[in-house]
Coordinates of C-alpha atoms in Angstrom, one line a residue:
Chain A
X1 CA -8.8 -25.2 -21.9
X2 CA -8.5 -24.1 -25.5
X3 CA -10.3 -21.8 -28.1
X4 CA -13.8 -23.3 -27.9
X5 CA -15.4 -21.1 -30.5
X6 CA -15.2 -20.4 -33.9
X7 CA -14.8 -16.6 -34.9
X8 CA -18.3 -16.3 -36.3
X9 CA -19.8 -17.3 -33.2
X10 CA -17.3 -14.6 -30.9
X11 CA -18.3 -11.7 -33.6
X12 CA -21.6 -9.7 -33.1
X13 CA -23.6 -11.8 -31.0
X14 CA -24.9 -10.3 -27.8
X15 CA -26.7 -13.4 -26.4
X16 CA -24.5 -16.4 -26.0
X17 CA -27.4 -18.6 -25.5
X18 CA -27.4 -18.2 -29.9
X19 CA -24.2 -19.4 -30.5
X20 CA -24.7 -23.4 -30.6
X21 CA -21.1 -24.7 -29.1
X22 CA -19.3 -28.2 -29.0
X23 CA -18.2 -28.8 -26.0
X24 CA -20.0 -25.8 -23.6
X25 CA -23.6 -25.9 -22.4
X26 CA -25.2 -22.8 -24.2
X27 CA -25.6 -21.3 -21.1
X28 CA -22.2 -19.5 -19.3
X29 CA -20.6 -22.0 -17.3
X30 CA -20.5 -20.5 -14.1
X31 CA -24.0 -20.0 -13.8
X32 CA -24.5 -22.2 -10.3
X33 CA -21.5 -20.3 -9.1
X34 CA -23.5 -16.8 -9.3
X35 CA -26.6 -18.8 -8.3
X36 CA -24.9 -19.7 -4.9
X37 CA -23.8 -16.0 -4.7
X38 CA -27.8 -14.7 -5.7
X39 CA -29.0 -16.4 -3.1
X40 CA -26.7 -15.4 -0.5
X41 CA -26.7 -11.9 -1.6
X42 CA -30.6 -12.0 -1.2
X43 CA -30.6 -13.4 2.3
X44 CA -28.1 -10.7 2.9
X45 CA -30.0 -7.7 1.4
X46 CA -33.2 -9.2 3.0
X47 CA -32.0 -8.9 6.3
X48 CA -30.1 -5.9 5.9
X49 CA -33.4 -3.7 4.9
X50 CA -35.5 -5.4 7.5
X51 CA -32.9 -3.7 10.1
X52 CA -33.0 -0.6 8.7
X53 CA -36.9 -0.1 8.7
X54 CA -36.3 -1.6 12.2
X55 CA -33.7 1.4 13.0
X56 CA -36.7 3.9 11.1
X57 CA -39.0 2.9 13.1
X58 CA -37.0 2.9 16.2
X59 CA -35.9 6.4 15.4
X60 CA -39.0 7.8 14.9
X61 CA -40.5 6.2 17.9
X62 CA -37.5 7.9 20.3
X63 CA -38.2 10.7 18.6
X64 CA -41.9 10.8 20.0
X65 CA -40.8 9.8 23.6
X66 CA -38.4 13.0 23.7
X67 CA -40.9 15.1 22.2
X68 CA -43.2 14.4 25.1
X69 CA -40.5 14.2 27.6
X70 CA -40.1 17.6 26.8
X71 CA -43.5 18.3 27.8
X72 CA -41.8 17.8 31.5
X73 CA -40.4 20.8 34.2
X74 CA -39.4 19.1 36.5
X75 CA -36.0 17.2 38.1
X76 CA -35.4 14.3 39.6
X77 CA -38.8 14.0 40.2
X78 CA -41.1 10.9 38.8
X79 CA -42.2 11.4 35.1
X80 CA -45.8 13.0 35.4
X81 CA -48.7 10.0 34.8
X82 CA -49.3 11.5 31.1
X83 CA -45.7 11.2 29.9
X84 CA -45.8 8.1 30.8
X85 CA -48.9 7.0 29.2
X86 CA -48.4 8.5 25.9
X87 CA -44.8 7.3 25.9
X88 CA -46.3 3.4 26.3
X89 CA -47.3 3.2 23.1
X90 CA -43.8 4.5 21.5
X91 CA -41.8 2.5 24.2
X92 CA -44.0 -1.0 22.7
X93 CA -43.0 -0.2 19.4
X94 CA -39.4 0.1 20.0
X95 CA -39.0 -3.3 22.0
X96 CA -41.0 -5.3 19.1
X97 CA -39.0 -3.9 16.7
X98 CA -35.6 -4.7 18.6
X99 CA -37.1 -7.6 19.1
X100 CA -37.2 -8.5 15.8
X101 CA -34.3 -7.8 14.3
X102 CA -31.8 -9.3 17.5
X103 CA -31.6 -12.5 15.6
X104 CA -30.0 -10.7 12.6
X105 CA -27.4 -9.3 15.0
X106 CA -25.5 -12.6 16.5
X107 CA -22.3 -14.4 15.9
X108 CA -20.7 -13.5 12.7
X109 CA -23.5 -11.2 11.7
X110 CA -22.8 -9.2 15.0
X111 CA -21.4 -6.1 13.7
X112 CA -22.0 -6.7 10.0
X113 CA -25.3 -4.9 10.3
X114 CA -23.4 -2.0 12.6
X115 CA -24.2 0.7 10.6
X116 CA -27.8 -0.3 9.9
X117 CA -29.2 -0.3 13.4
X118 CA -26.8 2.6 14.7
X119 CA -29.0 5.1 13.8
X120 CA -31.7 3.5 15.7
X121 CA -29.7 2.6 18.7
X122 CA -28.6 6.0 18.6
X123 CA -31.9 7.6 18.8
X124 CA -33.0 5.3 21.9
X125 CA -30.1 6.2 23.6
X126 CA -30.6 9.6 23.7
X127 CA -34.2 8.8 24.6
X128 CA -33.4 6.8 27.3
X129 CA -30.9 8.8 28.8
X130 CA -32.8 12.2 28.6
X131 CA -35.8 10.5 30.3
X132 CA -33.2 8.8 33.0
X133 CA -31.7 12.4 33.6
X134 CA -35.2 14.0 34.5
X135 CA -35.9 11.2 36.3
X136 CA -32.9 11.0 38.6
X137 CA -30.8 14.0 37.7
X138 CA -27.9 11.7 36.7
X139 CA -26.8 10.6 33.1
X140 CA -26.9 6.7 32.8
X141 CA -23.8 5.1 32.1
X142 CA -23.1 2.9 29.7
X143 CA -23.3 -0.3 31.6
X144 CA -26.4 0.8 32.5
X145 CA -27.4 1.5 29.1
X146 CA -26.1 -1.8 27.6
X147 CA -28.5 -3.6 30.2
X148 CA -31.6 -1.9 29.4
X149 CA -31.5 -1.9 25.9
X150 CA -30.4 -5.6 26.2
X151 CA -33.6 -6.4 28.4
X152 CA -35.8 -4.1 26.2
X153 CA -34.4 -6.1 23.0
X154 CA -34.4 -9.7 24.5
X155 CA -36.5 -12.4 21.9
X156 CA -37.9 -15.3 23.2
X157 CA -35.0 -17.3 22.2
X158 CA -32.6 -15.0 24.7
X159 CA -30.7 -12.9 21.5
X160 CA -30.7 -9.6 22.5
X161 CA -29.5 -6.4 20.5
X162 CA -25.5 -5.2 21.9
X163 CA -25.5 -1.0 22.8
X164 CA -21.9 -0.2 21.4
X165 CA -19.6 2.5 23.2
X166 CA -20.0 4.4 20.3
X167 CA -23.4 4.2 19.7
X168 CA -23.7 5.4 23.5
X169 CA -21.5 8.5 23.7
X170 CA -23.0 9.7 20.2
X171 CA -26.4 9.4 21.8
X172 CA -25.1 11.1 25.0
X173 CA -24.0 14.0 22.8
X174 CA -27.5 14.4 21.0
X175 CA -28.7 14.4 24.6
X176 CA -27.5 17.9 24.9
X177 CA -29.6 19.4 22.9
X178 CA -32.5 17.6 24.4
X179 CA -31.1 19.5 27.4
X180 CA -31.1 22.6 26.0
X181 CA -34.4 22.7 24.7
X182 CA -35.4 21.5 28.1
X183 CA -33.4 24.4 29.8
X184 CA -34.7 27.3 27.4
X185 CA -38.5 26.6 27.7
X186 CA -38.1 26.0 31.6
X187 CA -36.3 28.9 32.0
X188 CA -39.3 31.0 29.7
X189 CA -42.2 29.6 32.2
X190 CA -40.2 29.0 35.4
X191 CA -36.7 29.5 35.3
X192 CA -33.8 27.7 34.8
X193 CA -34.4 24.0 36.3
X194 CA -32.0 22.7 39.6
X195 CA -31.5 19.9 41.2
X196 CA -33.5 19.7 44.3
X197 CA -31.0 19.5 47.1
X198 CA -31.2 18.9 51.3
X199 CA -32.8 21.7 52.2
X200 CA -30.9 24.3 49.8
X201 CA -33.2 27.2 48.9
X202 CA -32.8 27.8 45.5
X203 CA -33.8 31.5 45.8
X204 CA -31.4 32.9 47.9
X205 CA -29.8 36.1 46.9
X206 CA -27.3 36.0 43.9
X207 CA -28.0 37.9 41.7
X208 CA -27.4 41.5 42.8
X209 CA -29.1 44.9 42.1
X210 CA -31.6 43.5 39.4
X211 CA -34.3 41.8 40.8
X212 CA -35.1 38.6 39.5
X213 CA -37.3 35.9 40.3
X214 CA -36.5 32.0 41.1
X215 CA -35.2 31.9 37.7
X216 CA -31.6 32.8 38.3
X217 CA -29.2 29.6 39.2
X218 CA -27.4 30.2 42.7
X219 CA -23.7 30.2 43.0
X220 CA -23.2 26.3 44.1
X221 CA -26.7 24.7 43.0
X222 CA -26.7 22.0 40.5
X223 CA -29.3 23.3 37.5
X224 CA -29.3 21.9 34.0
X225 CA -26.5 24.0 32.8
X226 CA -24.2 23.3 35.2
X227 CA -25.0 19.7 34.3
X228 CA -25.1 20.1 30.7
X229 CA -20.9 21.7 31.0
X230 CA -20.0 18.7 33.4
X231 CA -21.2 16.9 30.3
X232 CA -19.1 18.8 28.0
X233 CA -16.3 18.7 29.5
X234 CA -16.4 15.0 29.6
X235 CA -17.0 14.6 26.4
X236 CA -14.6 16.7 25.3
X237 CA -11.8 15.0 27.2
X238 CA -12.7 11.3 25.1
X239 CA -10.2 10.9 22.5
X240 CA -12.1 9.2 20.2
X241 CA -8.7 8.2 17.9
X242 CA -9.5 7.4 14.1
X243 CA -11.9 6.1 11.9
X244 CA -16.0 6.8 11.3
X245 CA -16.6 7.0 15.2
X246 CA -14.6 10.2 15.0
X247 CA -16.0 11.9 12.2
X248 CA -19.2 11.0 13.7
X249 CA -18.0 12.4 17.1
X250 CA -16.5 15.5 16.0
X251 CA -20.0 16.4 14.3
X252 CA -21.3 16.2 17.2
X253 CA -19.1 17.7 19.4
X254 CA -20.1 21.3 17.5
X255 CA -23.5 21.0 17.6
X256 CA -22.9 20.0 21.4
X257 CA -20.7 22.9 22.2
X258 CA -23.1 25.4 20.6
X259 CA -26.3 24.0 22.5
X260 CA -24.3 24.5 26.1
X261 CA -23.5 28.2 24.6
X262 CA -27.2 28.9 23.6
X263 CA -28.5 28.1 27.7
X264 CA -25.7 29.9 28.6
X265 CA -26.6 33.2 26.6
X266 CA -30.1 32.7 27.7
X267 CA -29.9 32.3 31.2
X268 CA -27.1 35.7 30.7
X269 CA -30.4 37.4 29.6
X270 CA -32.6 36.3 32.0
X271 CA -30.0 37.6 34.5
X272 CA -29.1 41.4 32.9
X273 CA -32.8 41.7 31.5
X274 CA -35.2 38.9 33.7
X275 CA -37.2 42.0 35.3
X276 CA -38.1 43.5 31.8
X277 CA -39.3 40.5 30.3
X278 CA -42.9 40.3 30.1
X279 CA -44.9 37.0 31.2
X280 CA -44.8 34.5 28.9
X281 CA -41.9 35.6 26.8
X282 CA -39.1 32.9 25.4
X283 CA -35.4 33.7 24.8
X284 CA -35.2 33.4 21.1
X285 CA -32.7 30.3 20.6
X286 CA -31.2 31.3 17.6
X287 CA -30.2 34.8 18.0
X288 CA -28.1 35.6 20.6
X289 CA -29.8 35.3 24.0
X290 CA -29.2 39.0 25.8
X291 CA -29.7 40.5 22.1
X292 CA -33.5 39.2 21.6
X293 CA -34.5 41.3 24.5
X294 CA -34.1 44.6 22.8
X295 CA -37.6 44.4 21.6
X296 CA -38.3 45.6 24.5
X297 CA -36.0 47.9 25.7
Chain B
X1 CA -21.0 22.0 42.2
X2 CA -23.2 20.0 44.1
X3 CA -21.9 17.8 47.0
X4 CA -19.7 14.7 45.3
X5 CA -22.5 11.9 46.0
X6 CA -25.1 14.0 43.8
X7 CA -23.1 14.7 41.0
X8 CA -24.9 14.3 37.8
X9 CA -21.9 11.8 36.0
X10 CA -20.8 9.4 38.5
X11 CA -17.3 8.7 38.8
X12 CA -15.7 6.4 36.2
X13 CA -18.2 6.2 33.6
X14 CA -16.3 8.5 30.7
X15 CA -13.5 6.3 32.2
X16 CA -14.1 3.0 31.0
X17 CA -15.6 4.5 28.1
X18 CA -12.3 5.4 27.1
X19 CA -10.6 2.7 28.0
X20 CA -13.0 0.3 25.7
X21 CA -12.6 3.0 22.7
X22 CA -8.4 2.6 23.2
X23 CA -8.7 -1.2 23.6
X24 CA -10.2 -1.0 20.0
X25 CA -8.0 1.4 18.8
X26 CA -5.2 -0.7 19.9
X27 CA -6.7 -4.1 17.9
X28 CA -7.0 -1.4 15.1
X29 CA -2.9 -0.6 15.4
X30 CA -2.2 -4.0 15.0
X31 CA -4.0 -4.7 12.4
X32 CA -2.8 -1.9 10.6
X33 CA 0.8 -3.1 10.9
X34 CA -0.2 -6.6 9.1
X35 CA -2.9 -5.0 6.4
X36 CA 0.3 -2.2 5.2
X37 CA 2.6 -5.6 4.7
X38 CA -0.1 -7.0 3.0
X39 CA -0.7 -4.2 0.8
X40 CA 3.0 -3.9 0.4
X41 CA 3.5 -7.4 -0.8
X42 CA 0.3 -7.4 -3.1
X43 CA 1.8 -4.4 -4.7
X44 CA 5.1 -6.2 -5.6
X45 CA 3.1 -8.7 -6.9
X46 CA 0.7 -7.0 -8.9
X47 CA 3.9 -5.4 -11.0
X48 CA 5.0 -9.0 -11.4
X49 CA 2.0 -9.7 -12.8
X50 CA 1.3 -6.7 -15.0
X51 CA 4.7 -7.9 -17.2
X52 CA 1.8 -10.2 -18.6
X53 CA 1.0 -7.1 -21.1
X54 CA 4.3 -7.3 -22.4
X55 CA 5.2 -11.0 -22.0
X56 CA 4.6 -13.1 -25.2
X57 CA 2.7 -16.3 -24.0
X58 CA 4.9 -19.2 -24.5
X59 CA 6.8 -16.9 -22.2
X60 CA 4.3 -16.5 -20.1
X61 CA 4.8 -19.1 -16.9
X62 CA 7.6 -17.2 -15.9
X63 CA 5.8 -14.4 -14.9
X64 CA 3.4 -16.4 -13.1
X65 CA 5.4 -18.6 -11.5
X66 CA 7.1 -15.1 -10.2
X67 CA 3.8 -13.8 -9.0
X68 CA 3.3 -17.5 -7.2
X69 CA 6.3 -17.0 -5.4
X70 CA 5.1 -13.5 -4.0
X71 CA 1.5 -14.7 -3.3
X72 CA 2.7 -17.5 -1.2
X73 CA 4.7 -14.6 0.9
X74 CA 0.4 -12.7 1.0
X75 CA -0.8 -16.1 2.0
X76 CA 1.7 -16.3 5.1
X77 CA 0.9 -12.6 5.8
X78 CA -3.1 -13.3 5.3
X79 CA -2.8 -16.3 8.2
X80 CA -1.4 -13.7 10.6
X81 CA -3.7 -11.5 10.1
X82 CA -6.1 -14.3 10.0
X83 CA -5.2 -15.7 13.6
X84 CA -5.4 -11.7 15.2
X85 CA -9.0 -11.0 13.3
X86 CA -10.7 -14.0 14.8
X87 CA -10.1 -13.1 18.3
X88 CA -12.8 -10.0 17.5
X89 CA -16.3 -9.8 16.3
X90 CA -15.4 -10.6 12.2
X91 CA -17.4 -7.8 11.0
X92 CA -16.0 -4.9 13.3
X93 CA -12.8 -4.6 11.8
X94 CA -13.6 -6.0 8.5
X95 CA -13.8 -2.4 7.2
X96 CA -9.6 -2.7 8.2
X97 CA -8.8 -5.2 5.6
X98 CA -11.5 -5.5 3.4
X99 CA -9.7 -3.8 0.7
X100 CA -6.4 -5.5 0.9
X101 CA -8.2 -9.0 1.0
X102 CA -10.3 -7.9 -2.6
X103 CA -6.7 -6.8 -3.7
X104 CA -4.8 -10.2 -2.9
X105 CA -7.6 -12.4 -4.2
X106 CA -7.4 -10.1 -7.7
X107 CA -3.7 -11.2 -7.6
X108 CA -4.8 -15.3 -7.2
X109 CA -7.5 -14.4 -9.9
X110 CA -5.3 -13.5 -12.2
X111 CA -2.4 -15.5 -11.4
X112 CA -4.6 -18.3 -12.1
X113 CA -6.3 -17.0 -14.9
X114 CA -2.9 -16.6 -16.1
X115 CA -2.4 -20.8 -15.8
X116 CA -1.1 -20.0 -12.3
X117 CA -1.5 -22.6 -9.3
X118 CA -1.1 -25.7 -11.2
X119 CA -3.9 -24.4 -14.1
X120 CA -1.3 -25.4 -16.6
X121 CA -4.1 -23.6 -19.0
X122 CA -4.6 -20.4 -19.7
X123 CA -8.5 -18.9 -19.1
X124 CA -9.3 -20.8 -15.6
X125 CA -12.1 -19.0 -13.3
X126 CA -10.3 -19.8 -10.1
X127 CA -13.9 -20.3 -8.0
X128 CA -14.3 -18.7 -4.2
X129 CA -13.5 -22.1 -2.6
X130 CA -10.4 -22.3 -4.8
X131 CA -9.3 -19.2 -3.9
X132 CA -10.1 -19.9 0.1
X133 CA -8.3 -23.1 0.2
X134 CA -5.2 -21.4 -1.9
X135 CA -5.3 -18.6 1.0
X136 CA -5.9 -21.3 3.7
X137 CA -9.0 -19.3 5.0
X138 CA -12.6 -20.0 5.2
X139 CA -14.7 -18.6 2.6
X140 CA -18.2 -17.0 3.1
X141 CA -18.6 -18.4 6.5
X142 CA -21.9 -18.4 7.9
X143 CA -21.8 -20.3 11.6
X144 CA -19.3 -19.4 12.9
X145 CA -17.0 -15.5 13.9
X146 CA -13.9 -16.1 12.1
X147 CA -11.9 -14.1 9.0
X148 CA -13.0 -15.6 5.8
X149 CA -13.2 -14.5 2.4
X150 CA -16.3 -12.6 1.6
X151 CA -18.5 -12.8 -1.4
X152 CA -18.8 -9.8 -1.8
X153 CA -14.8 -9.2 -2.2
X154 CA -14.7 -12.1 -4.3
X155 CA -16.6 -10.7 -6.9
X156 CA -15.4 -7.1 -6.6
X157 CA -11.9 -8.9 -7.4
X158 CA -13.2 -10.6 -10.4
X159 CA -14.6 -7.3 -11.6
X160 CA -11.1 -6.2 -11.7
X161 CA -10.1 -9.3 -13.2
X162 CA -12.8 -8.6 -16.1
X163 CA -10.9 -5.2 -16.0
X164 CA -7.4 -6.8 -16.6
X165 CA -8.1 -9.1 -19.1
X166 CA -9.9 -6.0 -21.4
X167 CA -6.6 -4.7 -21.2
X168 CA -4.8 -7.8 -21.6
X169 CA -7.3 -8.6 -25.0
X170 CA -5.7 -5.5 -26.4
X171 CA -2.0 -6.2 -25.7
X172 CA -2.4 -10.1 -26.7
X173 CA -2.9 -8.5 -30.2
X174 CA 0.1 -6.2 -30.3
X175 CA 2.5 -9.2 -28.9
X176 CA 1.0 -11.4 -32.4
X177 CA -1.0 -13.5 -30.3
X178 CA -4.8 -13.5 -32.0
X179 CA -6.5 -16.6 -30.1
X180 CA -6.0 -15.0 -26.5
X181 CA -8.7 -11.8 -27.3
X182 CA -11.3 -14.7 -28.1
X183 CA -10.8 -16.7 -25.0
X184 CA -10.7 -13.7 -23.4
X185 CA -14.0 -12.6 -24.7
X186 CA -16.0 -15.7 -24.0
X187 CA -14.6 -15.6 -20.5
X188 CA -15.7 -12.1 -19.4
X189 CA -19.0 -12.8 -21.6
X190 CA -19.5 -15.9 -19.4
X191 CA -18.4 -14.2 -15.9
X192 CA -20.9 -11.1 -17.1
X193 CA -23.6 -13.6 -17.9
X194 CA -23.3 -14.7 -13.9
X195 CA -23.5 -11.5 -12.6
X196 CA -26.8 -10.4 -14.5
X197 CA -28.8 -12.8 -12.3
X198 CA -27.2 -10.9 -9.3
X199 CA -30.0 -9.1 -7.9
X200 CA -27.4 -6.0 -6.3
X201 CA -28.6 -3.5 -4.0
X202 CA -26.8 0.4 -4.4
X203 CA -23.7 -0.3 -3.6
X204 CA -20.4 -0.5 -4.4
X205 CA -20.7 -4.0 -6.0
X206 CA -23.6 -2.8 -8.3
X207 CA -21.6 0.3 -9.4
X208 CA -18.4 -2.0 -10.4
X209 CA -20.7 -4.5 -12.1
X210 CA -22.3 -2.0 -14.2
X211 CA -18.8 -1.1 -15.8
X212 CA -18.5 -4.7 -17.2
X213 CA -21.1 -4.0 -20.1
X214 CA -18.3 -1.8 -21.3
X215 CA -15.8 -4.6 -21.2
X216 CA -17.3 -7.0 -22.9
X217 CA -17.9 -3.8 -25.4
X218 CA -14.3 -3.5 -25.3
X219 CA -12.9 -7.1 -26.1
X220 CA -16.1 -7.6 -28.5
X221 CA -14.4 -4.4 -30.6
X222 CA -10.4 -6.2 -30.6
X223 CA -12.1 -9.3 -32.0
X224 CA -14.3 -7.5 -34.3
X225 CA -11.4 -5.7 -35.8
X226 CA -9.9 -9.0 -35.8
X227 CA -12.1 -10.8 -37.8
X228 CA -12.6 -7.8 -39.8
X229 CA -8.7 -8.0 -40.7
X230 CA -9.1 -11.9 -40.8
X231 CA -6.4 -12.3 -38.2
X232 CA -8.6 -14.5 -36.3
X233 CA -6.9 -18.0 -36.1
X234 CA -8.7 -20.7 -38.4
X235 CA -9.2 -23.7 -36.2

């Protein structure tokens, strides 16, 4: 290919389409090339925001079911009738939206959209396994998770949406603080929750000279924060090499670590002031726990 | 803690966790090995090629033939790294290689700009497809999980072709040659012209394509000062 065009038509002239040439349409030539590329960029981008107003949507739906899981005091006990019927509505939501977008999510787009639908995936997982703890006292394991959210997310045509590792154990550790905001207002109303046992009685005497009511743990009894440093421990010991799943994870891990610290400096004021505190009263969570207490004394 | 059949976590999950976060971390590792030699080789390449600034053109095929001999030595390099990426999901490691792959097909870009690959001529778009079959890989594949070529690294390669060739407009006219800076200037003209019908989201694609306004600007200036001087060639 050669000089096609004179200087007069190179100089000054911001629209090709003006300069008349011999040999050239006026138009660039590799217009159908980009016009392949627009309309696979298109699909692309189409797809791509549908997933993330799925994720939203998803997210803010979790978000609802935890809020009125939280509404719960109990362990390992069935979730009360209302939790369950307000949490319907959320729980349909979720599943038409996975169900939507699983057909963006297979074969070579099956980890393209990764980061759109994470946030989402997230989200339900620490739904799901917040709900499965106060259910059953136990944290659901991946498998598990995999299989649910697969079942929830199932189309009609069998595509389901794929819970990665990562996506679980970053939802595990958001967990955590649903526990802890579990923990704190149980303990204000009730005391810290356990795990029923056999025929363990949770009041038996370990706490010494103050007197205290059902609210202090017992030496040996599963509660919540026993659990919740079980939890950190073993998240603690993942080595979650390099790359964004590590960032993501180390983020976490902070925020996870202070939540186990904040039941743990609430329940320590429960224990050295529990009798003082009047009816009614809730550790404040972001001070430190014995500290908040001198109001009263 | 409570009796071992009541424990909150049973025993193994954190386990296999682990285990599937090292398996990737080991498909990572090797992938790493192959995507440094590619970078490595690209590198040697890209200095072959960047003697084009300083290479008068009748001179020119040396250099690419040169930079031909290093890209077949990339090609061999992209097929391994071909053959390990398709045993995984395409787009879970892509982030691994993305960059090297843009980088490579920049080279082939060039090269062929350059009258590389049997172009003969100077001032060739080589097209996606061209550049696939040159790399022996598929290019935006659709129905099927395998490595390809992206668009989207496609184009962010010929952005930094556009890039080159600004350059190149500029040093064509201190090596005496006055014809190049026109061709040049239709050709980034024609490619810019494509990628104003792009409709681009915020991403890194739209934020490279809005710096080629500035080289059109750019050659647009060399061949206004050329005519200006009337060094432009007559024919």
């Amino acid at each position: 290919m050669g000089v096609k065009r004179s200087h007069a038509e190179m100089s000054g002239r911001p629209k090709k389409q003006d300069a008349p040439t011999a040999s050239d349409q006026p138009q660039s030539p590799f217009m159908p090339i980009f016009e392949t590329f627009r309309a696979e960029l298109d699909e692309h981008h189409a797809r791509r925001e549908e997933i993330i107003k799925a994720s939203r949507d998803i997210t803010a739906a979790s978000k609802k079911i935890i809020f009125t899981l939280q509404r719960t005091r109990k362990l390992k006990e069935p979730l009360p009738q209302h939790v369950t019927k307000t949490n319907k509505d959320h729980h349909d939501i979720i599943a038409e939206r996975l169900k939507n977008v699983a057909k963006h999510l297979q074969g070579i787009n099956s980890f393209r959209y990764a980061r759109q639908i994470s946030g989402g995936c997230q989200e339900w997982m620490e739904a799901a396994s917040f709900q499965h703890y106060l259910e059953t006292a136990r944290l659901l394991s991946y498998e598990e998770s995999r299989a649910l959210l697969e079942q929830v997310s199932r189309d009609e045509e069998g595509r389901s949406v794929v819970l990665s590792p990562e996506d679980y154990v970053l939802g595990i550790y958001d967990m955590t603080g649903e526990l802890m905001r579990f923990a704190i207002t149980a303990m204000a109303t009730q005391g810290l929750p356990t795990i029923p046992l056999e025929a363990d009685d949770p009041n038996a005497d370990a706490a010494g000279a103050i007197e205290v009511d059902s609210s202090v743990p017992v030496a040996g009894q599963r509660n919540v924060l026993t659990d919740m440093r079980l939890l950190r421990s073993a998240l603690e010991g993942i080595d979650a090499g390099s790359g964004p799943f590590a960032k993501d994870a180390e983020k976490k891990m902070e925020v996870m670590r202070t939540s186990v610290e904040k039941v743990e400096k609430s329940l320590y004021g429960l224990i050295v002031r529990g009798a003082e505190r009047p009816k009614g009263w809730m550790p404040d969570m972001d001070a430190g726990g014995g500290r908040a207490i001198e109001v009263e004394g | 803690m409570a009796a071992n059949g009541d424990a909150m976590i049973q025993t193994g999950i954190f386990e296999d966790l682990q285990r599937k976060i090292d398996e990737d971390t080991a498909v990572k590792d090797a992938l790493r090995d192959i995507v440094q030699s590619l970078e490595k080789q690209d590198r040697t390449t890209q200095s072959i090629l960047s003697r084009s600034h300083s290479t008068a053109t009748q001179d020119l095929q040396s250099v690419v033939k040169a930079a031909q001999t290093n890209i077949d030595k990339e090609i061999a390099t992209i097929q391994q790294l071909s053959e390990i990426a398709s045993k995984h999901p395409y787009y879970k490691f892509n982030y691994a290689w993305t960059r090297q792959m843009q980088d490579a097909c920049y080279s082939v870009l060039l090269c062929g700009w350059l009258g590389g690959f049997g172009k003969g001529a100077t001032g060739q778009l080589m097209t996606i497809e061209d550049v696939g079959s040159l790399m022996k890989v598929p290019v935006n594949l659709k129905d099927r999980d395998a490595f390809h070529l992206t668009i989207e690294e496609y184009l962010l390669a010929l952005i930094s072709l556009l890039e080159e060739l600004a350059r190149l407009a500029r040093n064509s006219v201190t090596l005496g040659d006055h014809r190049r800076p026109l061709q040049i200037a239709q050709f980034i003209k024609d490619v810019h012209a494509g990628f104003q019908i792009l409709n681009l989201k915020n991403d890194t694609l739209r934020k490279r394509s809005d710096g080629i306004k500035y080289r059109v600007k750019e050659v647009e200036d060399v061949v206004y000062d050329l005519s200006l001087r009337g060094l432009l060639p007559k024919d």
